CSV table of C-alpha atoms and ligand atoms in Angstrom, one decimal:
chain,number,residue,atom,x,y,z
A,1,MET,CA,118.5,-0.6,-3.3
A,2,ILE,CA,121.7,-2.6,-3.1
A,3,GLY,CA,124.8,-0.4,-2.4
A,4,THR,CA,125.0,3.3,-2.6
A,5,THR,CA,126.1,5.9,-5.1
A,6,GLY,CA,126.9,8.7,-2.8
A,7,LEU,CA,125.5,10.3,0.4
A,8,ILE,CA,123.8,7.8,2.7
A,9,PHE,CA,120.6,9.3,4.0
A,10,ASN,CA,119.0,6.3,5.6
A,11,GLU,CA,121.4,6.2,8.5
A,12,PRO,CA,120.1,4.1,11.4
A,13,LEU,CA,120.4,5.1,15.1
A,14,LEU,CA,123.5,3.8,16.9
A,15,TRP,CA,121.2,1.4,18.8
A,16,GLU,CA,120.2,-0.1,15.5
A,17,LEU,CA,123.8,-0.7,14.5
A,18,GLY,CA,126.4,-3.0,16.0
A,19,ALA,CA,126.0,-6.4,17.7
A,20,PRO,CA,126.2,-7.5,21.4
A,21,GLY,CA,129.8,-7.8,22.5
A,22,ARG,CA,131.3,-5.7,19.7
A,23,GLU,CA,133.9,-3.2,21.0
A,24,ALA,CA,135.6,-0.1,19.7
A,25,PHE,CA,138.8,-0.6,21.6
A,26,SER,CA,140.7,-3.4,23.4
A,27,GLN,CA,142.5,-3.0,26.7
A,28,PRO,CA,146.1,-4.1,27.1
A,29,ALA,CA,146.6,-7.4,28.8
A,30,ARG,CA,146.3,-7.3,32.6
A,31,GLU,CA,149.7,-7.1,34.3
A,32,VAL,CA,148.4,-7.3,37.9
A,33,PRO,CA,146.5,-10.0,39.8
A,34,GLU,CA,142.7,-10.0,39.6
A,35,GLN,CA,141.0,-8.4,42.5
A,36,PRO,CA,137.4,-8.7,43.6
A,37,VAL,CA,135.2,-5.7,42.7
A,38,ASP,CA,132.8,-4.0,45.2
A,39,PRO,CA,129.4,-5.5,44.2
A,40,ASP,CA,127.9,-2.0,44.5
A,41,LEU,CA,130.0,-1.0,41.5
A,42,THR,CA,129.0,-3.8,39.2
A,43,GLY,CA,125.6,-4.8,37.8
A,44,PRO,CA,124.0,-4.0,34.5
A,45,GLY,CA,125.5,-0.9,33.0
A,46,PRO,CA,123.7,1.7,31.0
A,47,ASP,CA,122.1,0.7,27.7
A,48,PHE,CA,124.9,1.7,25.5
A,49,PRO,CA,125.1,0.1,22.0
A,50,ASP,CA,128.0,-2.3,21.3
A,51,LEU,CA,129.9,-0.9,18.2
A,52,SER,CA,133.2,-1.1,16.5
A,53,GLU,CA,135.3,2.0,16.0
A,54,LEU,CA,134.7,2.0,12.3
A,55,GLU,CA,131.0,1.9,12.7
A,56,ILE,CA,131.1,4.9,15.0
A,57,VAL,CA,133.4,6.9,12.7
A,58,ARG,CA,131.3,6.2,9.7
A,59,HIS,CA,128.0,6.9,11.5
A,60,TYR,CA,129.1,10.4,12.6
A,61,THR,CA,130.8,11.2,9.3
A,62,ARG,CA,127.6,10.3,7.4
A,63,LEU,CA,125.5,12.5,9.7
A,64,SER,CA,127.9,15.4,9.2
A,65,GLN,CA,127.4,15.1,5.5
A,66,TRP,CA,123.7,15.8,5.7
A,67,ASN,CA,124.5,19.4,6.4
A,68,LEU,CA,125.9,22.0,4.0
A,69,SER,CA,128.9,23.6,5.5
A,70,VAL,CA,131.6,26.1,4.5
A,71,ASP,CA,134.1,23.2,4.4
A,72,SER,CA,132.0,21.3,1.9
A,73,VAL,CA,130.2,23.9,-0.4
A,74,MET,CA,129.9,27.6,-1.2
A,75,TYR,CA,127.8,29.2,1.5
A,76,PRO,CA,126.7,32.7,0.2
A,77,LEU,CA,124.5,33.6,3.2
A,78,GLY,CA,124.2,37.4,3.0
A,79,SER,CA,124.9,39.4,6.1
A,80,CYS,CA,126.7,36.4,7.7
A,81,THR,CA,130.2,36.4,6.1
A,82,MET,CA,130.5,32.6,5.9
A,83,LYS,CA,134.1,32.7,4.8
A,84,TYR,CA,136.5,29.9,5.0
A,85,ASN,CA,138.2,29.8,8.4
A,86,PRO,CA,141.8,28.6,8.0
A,87,LYS,CA,142.6,25.6,10.1
A,88,THR,CA,145.7,27.1,11.5
A,89,ASN,CA,143.6,29.5,13.6
A,90,GLU,CA,141.8,26.5,15.1
A,91,ARG,CA,145.2,24.9,15.9
A,92,GLN,CA,146.5,28.0,17.7
A,93,ALA,CA,143.3,28.2,19.8
A,94,SER,CA,143.7,24.6,20.8
A,95,LEU,CA,147.4,24.9,21.9
A,96,PRO,CA,147.4,23.4,25.5
A,97,GLY,CA,148.7,26.5,27.2
A,98,ILE,CA,145.8,28.5,25.6
A,99,ALA,CA,142.9,26.0,25.6
A,100,SER,CA,143.4,24.9,29.2
A,101,ALA,CA,144.3,28.3,30.7
A,102,HIS,CA,141.9,29.0,33.6
A,103,PRO,CA,140.4,32.4,33.9
A,104,LEU,CA,141.4,32.6,37.5
A,105,LEU,CA,145.1,32.1,36.8
A,106,PRO,CA,147.0,34.8,38.6
A,107,GLU,CA,148.2,37.7,36.4
A,108,ALA,CA,151.9,36.7,36.9
A,109,MET,CA,151.1,33.3,35.3
A,110,SER,CA,149.1,34.6,32.4
A,111,GLN,CA,151.2,37.4,31.0
A,112,GLY,CA,151.3,35.8,27.6
A,113,LEU,CA,147.5,35.6,27.5
A,114,LEU,CA,147.1,39.1,28.6
A,115,ARG,CA,149.6,40.2,25.9
A,116,LEU,CA,147.4,38.5,23.3
A,117,ILE,CA,144.3,40.4,24.6
A,118,PHE,CA,146.3,43.7,24.8
A,119,ASP,CA,147.8,43.3,21.3
A,120,LEU,CA,144.5,42.3,19.7
A,121,GLU,CA,142.8,45.4,21.2
A,122,GLN,CA,145.5,47.6,19.6
A,123,TRP,CA,145.2,45.9,16.3
A,124,LEU,CA,141.4,46.2,16.2
A,125,ALA,CA,141.8,49.9,17.2
A,126,GLU,CA,144.2,50.4,14.2
A,127,ILE,CA,142.0,48.5,11.8
A,128,THR,CA,138.9,50.6,12.7
A,129,GLY,CA,140.7,53.9,13.3
A,130,LEU,CA,139.2,54.1,16.8
A,131,ALA,CA,141.1,54.7,20.0
A,132,ALA,CA,140.1,52.0,22.5
A,133,VAL,CA,138.6,48.5,22.5
A,134,SER,CA,136.9,46.1,24.8
A,135,LEU,CA,136.9,42.4,23.7
A,136,GLN,CA,134.4,41.4,26.3
A,137,PRO,CA,131.0,41.3,24.5
A,138,ALA,CA,130.1,37.7,23.3
A,139,ALA,CA,128.3,38.5,20.1
A,140,GLY,CA,127.4,41.3,17.7
A,141,ALA,CA,124.1,42.0,19.5
A,142,GLN,CA,125.9,42.2,22.8
A,143,GLY,CA,128.4,44.6,21.4
A,144,GLU,CA,125.4,46.7,20.2
A,145,LEU,CA,124.0,46.6,23.7
A,146,THR,CA,127.3,47.7,25.1
A,147,GLY,CA,127.4,50.6,22.6
A,148,MET,CA,123.9,51.7,23.6
A,149,LEU,CA,124.9,51.6,27.3
A,150,ILE,CA,127.9,53.8,26.4
A,151,PHE,CA,125.6,56.2,24.6
A,152,HIS,CA,123.3,56.3,27.6
A,153,ALA,CA,126.3,56.8,30.1
A,154,HIS,CA,127.7,59.6,27.9
A,155,HIS,CA,124.5,61.6,27.8
A,156,ALA,CA,123.8,60.9,31.5
A,157,SER,CA,127.2,62.1,32.5
A,158,LEU,CA,126.4,65.4,30.8
A,159,GLY,CA,123.3,65.6,32.9
A,160,ARG,CA,121.0,65.2,29.9
A,161,PRO,CA,119.8,61.7,29.3
A,162,ARG,CA,118.2,61.2,25.9
A,163,THR,CA,115.4,58.9,24.9
A,164,LYS,CA,115.5,58.2,21.1
A,165,ILE,CA,117.9,56.6,18.6
A,166,LEU,CA,117.7,57.0,14.8
A,167,ILE,CA,117.9,53.7,12.9
A,168,PRO,CA,117.8,53.4,9.1
A,169,ASP,CA,115.2,51.1,7.6
A,170,THR,CA,117.9,48.9,6.2
A,171,ALA,CA,119.2,48.0,9.7
A,172,HIS,CA,119.7,44.5,11.0
A,173,GLY,CA,117.0,43.5,13.4
A,174,THR,CA,119.3,43.4,16.3
A,175,ASN,CA,119.9,47.2,16.1
A,176,PRO,CA,116.4,48.4,17.2
A,177,ALA,CA,116.2,45.4,19.6
A,178,SER,CA,119.5,46.5,21.3
A,179,ALA,CA,118.4,50.1,21.5
A,180,ALA,CA,115.0,49.1,23.0
A,181,LEU,CA,116.7,46.8,25.5
A,182,CYS,CA,118.6,49.9,26.7
A,183,GLY,CA,115.4,51.9,27.1
A,184,PHE,CA,115.7,53.9,23.9
A,185,THR,CA,112.9,54.4,21.4
A,186,ALA,CA,114.0,53.4,17.9
A,187,VAL,CA,113.0,56.0,15.3
A,188,PRO,CA,113.2,54.6,11.8
A,189,VAL,CA,114.9,56.7,9.1
A,190,ARG,CA,113.9,55.9,5.5
A,191,SER,CA,116.7,55.3,3.0
A,192,GLY,CA,116.5,57.3,-0.3
A,193,PRO,CA,115.8,55.9,-3.8
A,194,GLN,CA,119.5,55.1,-4.1
A,195,GLY,CA,119.3,52.6,-1.2
A,196,ILE,CA,121.3,54.8,1.1
A,197,LEU,CA,120.7,57.5,3.7
A,198,GLU,CA,120.0,61.1,2.6
A,199,PRO,CA,121.3,63.7,5.0
A,200,GLN,CA,118.1,65.7,4.9
A,201,ALA,CA,116.1,62.7,6.2
A,202,VAL,CA,118.4,62.5,9.2
A,203,ALA,CA,118.3,66.3,9.7
A,204,ASP,CA,114.5,66.2,9.7
A,205,LEU,CA,114.5,63.7,12.6
A,206,MET,CA,117.6,64.6,14.6
A,207,ASP,CA,116.8,66.7,17.8
A,208,GLU,CA,118.2,67.1,21.3
A,209,GLU,CA,116.0,64.2,22.6
A,210,THR,CA,117.9,61.9,20.3
A,211,ALA,CA,121.0,60.1,21.6
A,212,GLY,CA,122.4,59.5,18.2
A,213,ILE,CA,122.2,57.3,15.1
A,214,MET,CA,122.9,53.6,14.7
A,215,LEU,CA,123.9,52.6,11.2
A,216,THR,CA,125.7,49.9,9.3
A,217,ASN,CA,128.3,50.8,6.6
A,218,PRO,CA,128.2,49.3,4.1
A,219,ASN,CA,124.5,48.8,4.8
A,220,THR,CA,122.5,45.6,4.6
A,221,LEU,CA,121.7,46.3,0.9
A,222,GLY,CA,125.5,45.9,0.4
A,223,LEU,CA,125.7,49.6,-0.5
A,224,PHE,CA,128.2,52.1,0.9
A,225,GLU,CA,126.6,54.9,2.9
A,226,ALA,CA,128.3,57.6,0.9
A,227,ASN,CA,126.8,60.4,2.9
A,228,ILE,CA,128.0,59.2,6.2
A,229,ARG,CA,130.2,62.2,6.9
A,230,GLN,CA,127.4,64.6,6.4
A,231,VAL,CA,125.1,62.4,8.4
A,232,ALA,CA,127.6,62.3,11.3
A,233,GLU,CA,128.0,66.1,11.2
A,234,ILE,CA,124.3,66.6,11.5
A,235,VAL,CA,124.1,64.2,14.4
A,236,HIS,CA,127.1,65.6,16.2
A,237,ALA,CA,125.9,69.2,15.7
A,238,LYS,CA,122.9,68.3,17.9
A,239,GLY,CA,125.1,66.7,20.5
A,240,GLY,CA,124.4,63.1,19.4
A,241,LEU,CA,126.7,60.2,18.8
A,242,VAL,CA,127.2,57.9,15.8
A,243,TYR,CA,127.1,54.1,16.3
A,244,ALA,CA,128.3,51.9,13.5
A,245,ASP,CA,127.3,48.2,13.3
A,246,GLY,CA,130.6,46.8,12.1
A,247,ALA,CA,129.2,43.3,11.2
A,248,ASN,CA,129.9,44.2,7.5
A,249,MET,CA,133.5,45.1,8.1
A,250,ASN,CA,134.6,42.4,5.7
A,251,ALA,CA,133.9,44.9,2.9
A,252,VAL,CA,136.2,47.6,4.2
A,253,LEU,CA,139.1,46.1,6.2
A,254,GLY,CA,142.2,48.3,5.9
A,255,VAL,CA,140.4,50.4,3.3
A,256,VAL,CA,138.0,52.7,5.4
A,257,ASP,CA,138.9,54.5,8.6
A,258,MET,CA,135.7,54.5,10.7
A,259,SER,CA,136.7,57.4,12.9
A,260,ALA,CA,137.3,59.6,9.8
A,261,MET,CA,133.7,58.8,8.8
A,262,GLY,CA,132.6,60.3,12.1
A,263,VAL,CA,131.9,57.1,14.0
A,264,ASP,CA,132.1,57.3,17.8
A,265,VAL,CA,131.3,53.6,18.7
A,266,LEU,CA,131.5,50.5,16.6
A,267,HIS,CA,131.3,46.8,17.2
A,268,LEU,CA,133.0,44.1,15.2
A,269,ASN,CA,131.8,40.5,14.7
A,270,LEU,CA,135.0,38.5,15.1
A,271,HIS,CA,133.0,35.3,14.2
A,272,LYS,CA,132.1,36.9,10.8
A,273,THR,CA,135.1,38.9,9.8
A,274,PHE,CA,138.0,37.4,11.7
A,275,SER,CA,137.7,33.7,11.1
A,276,THR,CA,135.6,31.8,13.6
A,277,PRO,CA,133.2,29.2,12.4
A,278,HIS,CA,129.7,30.2,13.2
A,279,GLY,CA,126.1,29.6,12.3
A,280,GLY,CA,125.4,26.8,14.7
A,281,GLY,CA,124.8,29.1,17.7
A,282,GLY,CA,128.3,28.6,19.0
A,283,PRO,CA,130.4,31.2,20.8
A,284,GLY,CA,131.2,34.5,19.2
A,285,ALA,CA,132.8,37.8,20.0
A,286,GLY,CA,131.6,41.3,19.5
A,287,PRO,CA,134.4,43.7,20.5
A,288,VAL,CA,133.4,47.3,21.0
A,289,CYS,CA,135.7,50.1,19.7
A,290,VAL,CA,135.3,53.7,20.8
A,291,THR,CA,136.9,57.2,20.4
A,292,ALA,CA,139.3,58.4,23.1
A,293,LYS,CA,136.5,60.5,24.6
A,294,LEU,CA,134.3,57.5,25.2
A,295,ALA,CA,137.0,55.1,26.5
A,296,PRO,CA,136.2,55.7,30.2
A,297,TYR,CA,132.8,54.0,29.6
A,298,LEU,CA,134.1,50.7,28.3
A,299,PRO,CA,133.3,47.6,30.2
A,300,VAL,CA,135.5,46.4,33.0
A,301,PRO,CA,137.9,44.7,33.7
A,302,ARG,CA,140.3,46.2,31.2
A,303,VAL,CA,143.9,45.0,30.6
A,304,VAL,CA,146.4,47.8,31.1
A,305,GLN,CA,150.2,48.2,31.1
A,306,ALA,CA,151.4,48.4,34.7
A,307,GLY,CA,155.2,49.0,34.6
A,308,GLU,CA,156.8,46.0,32.9
A,309,ARG,CA,153.7,43.8,33.2
A,310,LEU,CA,150.1,43.7,32.0
A,311,ALA,CA,147.4,43.7,34.6
A,312,TRP,CA,143.6,43.7,35.0
A,313,ARG,CA,142.0,46.9,36.2
A,314,SER,CA,138.4,47.5,37.2
A,315,ASP,CA,138.7,51.0,38.8
A,316,PHE,CA,137.1,52.9,36.0
A,317,PRO,CA,134.3,54.8,37.7
A,318,LEU,CA,132.4,55.7,34.5
A,319,SER,CA,132.5,52.2,33.1
A,320,VAL,CA,129.2,50.6,32.0
A,321,GLY,CA,130.3,47.6,34.1
A,322,ARG,CA,130.7,44.0,33.2
A,323,LEU,CA,128.9,42.4,30.2
A,324,HIS,CA,130.2,38.8,30.4
A,325,ALA,CA,131.8,36.5,32.9
A,326,PHE,CA,135.6,37.1,33.0
A,327,TYR,CA,137.0,38.7,29.8
A,328,GLY,CA,134.9,37.4,26.9
A,329,ASN,CA,135.1,34.3,24.8
A,330,PHE,CA,138.8,33.9,24.8
A,331,GLY,CA,139.1,31.1,22.2
A,332,ILE,CA,137.5,33.3,19.6
A,333,LEU,CA,140.0,36.1,20.4
A,334,VAL,CA,142.8,33.7,19.8
A,335,ARG,CA,141.5,32.8,16.3
A,336,ALA,CA,141.2,36.5,15.4
A,337,TYR,CA,144.7,37.2,16.7
A,338,SER,CA,146.1,34.3,14.6
A,339,TYR,CA,144.1,35.4,11.5
A,340,ILE,CA,145.3,39.0,11.7
A,341,LEU,CA,148.8,38.0,12.4
A,342,SER,CA,148.9,35.5,9.5
A,343,LEU,CA,147.5,38.0,7.0
A,344,GLY,CA,149.2,41.2,8.1
A,345,ALA,CA,148.8,43.9,5.5
A,346,ASP,CA,147.0,41.5,3.3
A,347,LEU,CA,143.9,42.2,5.4
A,348,ALA,CA,143.0,44.9,2.9
A,349,GLN,CA,143.2,42.3,0.1
A,350,VAL,CA,140.5,40.3,1.9
A,351,SER,CA,138.1,43.1,1.5
A,352,ARG,CA,139.1,43.9,-2.1
A,353,LEU,CA,138.4,40.3,-3.1
A,354,ALA,CA,135.2,40.1,-1.1
A,355,VAL,CA,133.9,43.2,-3.0
A,356,LEU,CA,135.2,42.0,-6.4
A,357,ASN,CA,133.5,38.6,-5.9
A,358,ALA,CA,130.2,40.1,-5.0
A,359,ASN,CA,130.3,42.4,-8.0
A,360,TYR,CA,131.2,39.5,-10.3
A,361,ILE,CA,128.1,37.7,-9.1
A,362,GLN,CA,125.9,40.8,-9.4
A,363,ALA,CA,127.1,41.3,-13.0
A,364,GLY,CA,126.6,37.5,-13.8
A,365,LEU,CA,123.0,37.4,-12.6
A,366,LYS,CA,121.5,40.7,-13.5
A,367,GLN,CA,120.1,39.5,-16.9
A,368,ASP,CA,118.1,36.8,-15.0
A,369,TYR,CA,117.1,38.3,-11.7
A,370,HIS,CA,115.7,41.7,-10.8
A,371,LEU,CA,118.3,43.9,-9.3
A,372,PRO,CA,116.6,46.7,-7.3
A,373,HIS,CA,119.7,48.9,-7.0
A,374,ASP,CA,121.7,48.6,-10.1
A,375,ARG,CA,125.0,50.1,-9.0
A,376,PRO,CA,128.3,48.7,-7.8
A,377,CYS,CA,127.9,46.8,-4.6
A,378,MET,CA,130.3,46.2,-1.7
A,379,HIS,CA,130.7,42.6,-0.3
A,380,GLU,CA,127.2,41.4,-1.0
A,381,CYS,CA,124.5,42.0,-3.6
A,382,VAL,CA,120.7,41.9,-3.3
A,383,PHE,CA,118.4,40.6,-6.0
A,384,THR,CA,114.7,39.9,-5.8
A,385,ASP,CA,112.3,37.2,-7.0
A,386,GLN,CA,110.2,39.8,-8.9
A,387,ARG,CA,110.7,38.2,-12.3
A,388,GLN,CA,110.2,34.6,-11.1
A,389,LEU,CA,107.0,35.6,-9.2
A,390,ALA,CA,105.4,35.9,-12.7
A,391,HIS,CA,105.7,32.1,-12.8
A,392,LYS,CA,104.6,31.7,-9.2
A,393,VAL,CA,108.2,30.9,-8.1
A,394,SER,CA,109.3,32.7,-4.9
A,395,ALA,CA,112.7,33.5,-3.3
A,396,LEU,CA,112.1,30.5,-1.0
A,397,ASP,CA,111.7,28.1,-4.0
A,398,ILE,CA,114.9,29.4,-5.6
A,399,ALA,CA,116.8,29.0,-2.3
A,400,LYS,CA,115.6,25.4,-1.9
A,401,ARG,CA,116.5,24.5,-5.4
A,402,LEU,CA,120.0,25.8,-4.9
A,403,ILE,CA,120.5,22.9,-2.4
A,404,ASP,CA,119.9,20.5,-5.3
A,405,TYR,CA,122.8,22.2,-7.2
A,406,GLY,CA,125.1,21.8,-4.2
A,407,PHE,CA,125.1,25.3,-2.8
A,408,HIS,CA,123.9,26.6,0.6
A,409,PRO,CA,121.0,29.0,-0.1
A,410,PRO,CA,121.6,32.8,0.2
A,411,THR,CA,119.8,34.9,2.8
A,412,ILE,CA,116.2,35.4,1.7
A,413,TYR,CA,113.5,38.0,2.6
A,414,PHE,CA,116.1,40.2,4.2
A,415,PRO,CA,116.8,43.1,4.2
A,416,LEU,CA,113.1,43.9,4.9
A,417,VAL,CA,113.1,47.0,2.7
A,418,VAL,CA,113.4,44.8,-0.4
A,419,SER,CA,110.4,42.6,-1.2
A,420,GLY,CA,111.4,39.0,-2.0
A,421,ALA,CA,115.1,39.6,-1.4
A,422,LEU,CA,117.8,37.2,-2.3
A,423,MET,CA,121.0,38.5,-0.5
A,424,ILE,CA,124.2,36.9,-1.8
A,425,GLU,CA,127.6,37.3,0.0
A,426,PRO,CA,130.2,35.1,-1.7
A,427,THR,CA,133.1,36.3,0.6
A,428,GLU,CA,136.8,36.5,-0.5
A,429,SER,CA,137.4,32.8,-0.1
A,430,GLU,CA,135.8,31.4,-3.3
A,431,THR,CA,137.6,30.8,-6.6
A,432,LYS,CA,136.4,32.2,-9.9
A,433,GLU,CA,135.5,28.6,-10.9
A,434,THR,CA,133.2,28.3,-7.9
A,435,LEU,CA,131.6,31.7,-8.5
A,436,ASP,CA,131.0,30.6,-12.2
A,437,HIS,CA,129.4,27.4,-11.0
A,438,PHE,CA,127.1,29.4,-8.7
A,439,ILE,CA,126.1,31.8,-11.4
A,440,ALA,CA,125.4,28.9,-13.8
A,441,ALA,CA,123.2,27.2,-11.1
A,442,MET,CA,121.3,30.4,-10.5
A,443,ARG,CA,120.7,31.0,-14.2
A,444,ALA,CA,119.6,27.3,-14.7
A,445,ILE,CA,117.1,27.9,-11.9
A,446,ALA,CA,115.8,31.0,-13.6
A,447,ARG,CA,115.1,28.9,-16.7
A,448,GLU,CA,113.5,26.2,-14.6
A,449,ALA,CA,111.2,28.8,-13.1
A,450,GLU,CA,109.9,29.6,-16.6
A,451,GLN,CA,109.7,26.1,-17.9
A,452,ASN,CA,108.9,23.9,-14.9
A,453,PRO,CA,107.9,25.9,-11.8
A,454,GLU,CA,106.5,22.7,-10.1
A,455,LEU,CA,110.1,21.4,-10.0
A,456,LEU,CA,111.0,24.4,-7.8
A,457,HIS,CA,107.9,24.2,-5.6
A,458,GLN,CA,108.9,20.7,-4.6
A,459,ALA,CA,112.7,21.4,-4.2
A,460,PRO,CA,115.0,20.3,-2.7
A,461,HIS,CA,114.9,16.9,-4.3
A,462,HIS,CA,118.4,15.7,-3.3
A,463,ALA,CA,118.5,16.3,0.4
A,464,LYS,CA,118.0,14.3,3.5
A,465,LEU,CA,114.8,16.3,4.2
A,466,ARG,CA,112.5,17.7,1.5
A,467,ARG,CA,110.4,20.8,1.8
A,468,LEU,CA,109.8,21.5,5.5
A,469,ASP,CA,106.7,23.0,7.0
A,470,GLU,CA,108.6,26.1,8.1
A,471,VAL,CA,106.0,27.1,10.8
A,472,LYS,CA,105.8,23.7,12.3
A,473,ALA,CA,109.6,23.2,12.1
A,474,ALA,CA,110.0,26.4,14.2
A,475,ARG,CA,107.2,25.8,16.6
A,476,LYS,CA,107.3,22.0,17.1
A,477,PRO,CA,110.8,21.0,16.1
A,478,CYS,CA,111.3,17.2,15.8
A,479,LEU,CA,115.0,16.7,15.5
A,480,MET,CA,114.8,13.0,14.5
A,481,GLY,CA,113.9,13.6,10.8
B,1,PLP,C1,125.2,39.3,12.2
B,1,PLP,C2,124.8,40.7,12.4
B,1,PLP,C3,124.5,41.3,13.6
B,1,PLP,C4,124.3,40.4,14.9
B,1,PLP,O1,125.5,39.8,15.3
B,1,PLP,P1,125.4,38.5,16.2
B,1,PLP,O2,126.7,38.1,16.5
B,1,PLP,O3,124.6,37.4,15.5
B,1,PLP,O4,124.6,38.9,17.5
B,1,PLP,C5,124.2,42.6,13.7
B,1,PLP,N1,124.2,43.4,12.6
B,1,PLP,C6,124.5,42.9,11.4
B,1,PLP,C7,124.5,43.8,10.2
B,1,PLP,C8,124.8,41.6,11.2
B,1,PLP,O5,125.1,41.1,10.0
């Protein structure tokens, strides 16, 4: 084909571009006399391609366009909160005094950075309603591990270590994994027909061998655990603690007070709720928030007010220790700080819009897709492929076809309690027009499923790579597609 009408998918390697002698920059004319060069330093250089600057810019720009990203399309990946991350937060994180600060800078020279950590801890405490915060854990899962270590330390300090943790069947997979890593046995609790926990199910399992419960509110079905206070009372009455996985905090920012719900420990995912790009395995932050009673167990070092100054302190004898080198992933903390500061009281509006958008999609799709729990949702809604399965079209086929319509697919086959799940989280960032386009695309796919299922089995049709062998792609990845 001559020319192109859009995305260029047949991009050559850099070595196949360019021509010998071509350069991407020119050096200024020499102003000093020529000097002989040590022969050891000359000779054939590495086999780098010879390219112009424009060839390089276009090459990488084209490669970047093969991926769907939050900056290019709606990315409704349930349980992941792929919201738009305002660029100003990136700018603040790359200010030279922040980006090039060394973690071994003496305290006297890093008072501003310590202030940022101290203030962010206070703000997260206020947002969650809990008393004390450590910003050290590097991801949600590491926050969970920290929380489980705190559970263990609390029971051990009472002289009665406990062995089990209750975990609802809607939990994210990291929850039982973190509990097990800490030596606890995860005991699943079945959700009721409404998709939420029933107090009696918890009461039947809670005993004095059980360290507590680990739940997510709203849960991974996007439903609010309305019985949380009764559940917390049952757990507390048997001496247990309540852990809340706060990865779904985008639904309840500034609206729900976690401590009033009976939560003792909670982690946040700054890379989901507080504006850090994620999804590529990059750095994250999973701060842990606790009640005043559990503050002595938080990881060290902790930043404290010492007279006029802020200082690091590690002399907390009950602390679970250190979870990360230095103080956590500082760049992520800066983004969260900037995001909270720029939104202020509008943080509650973030959650209201996230919930409104998810309900708008839920209402717009329920004629065409099976909705297992037909009641208002929080920040995400969960459909299934049940109706399309009649035409041998699965959640996977629907997800792949969405790529052709210019949307990142939603999360599929999770949560595990819903067979053939399609879990959609639009976030607060999207306009009504984009939500309408998404609904129209999903409805068009539902019609295609009836009329031309083969079209969906072969999707995506308009992507760099077509249908992958998912098993082979995971076991034998070949990154030169
Ligand atoms: C994303 C997520 C986690 C894990 O967070 P990571 O930062 O990926 O370790 C835990 N629980 C829930 C509900 C999540 O959505």
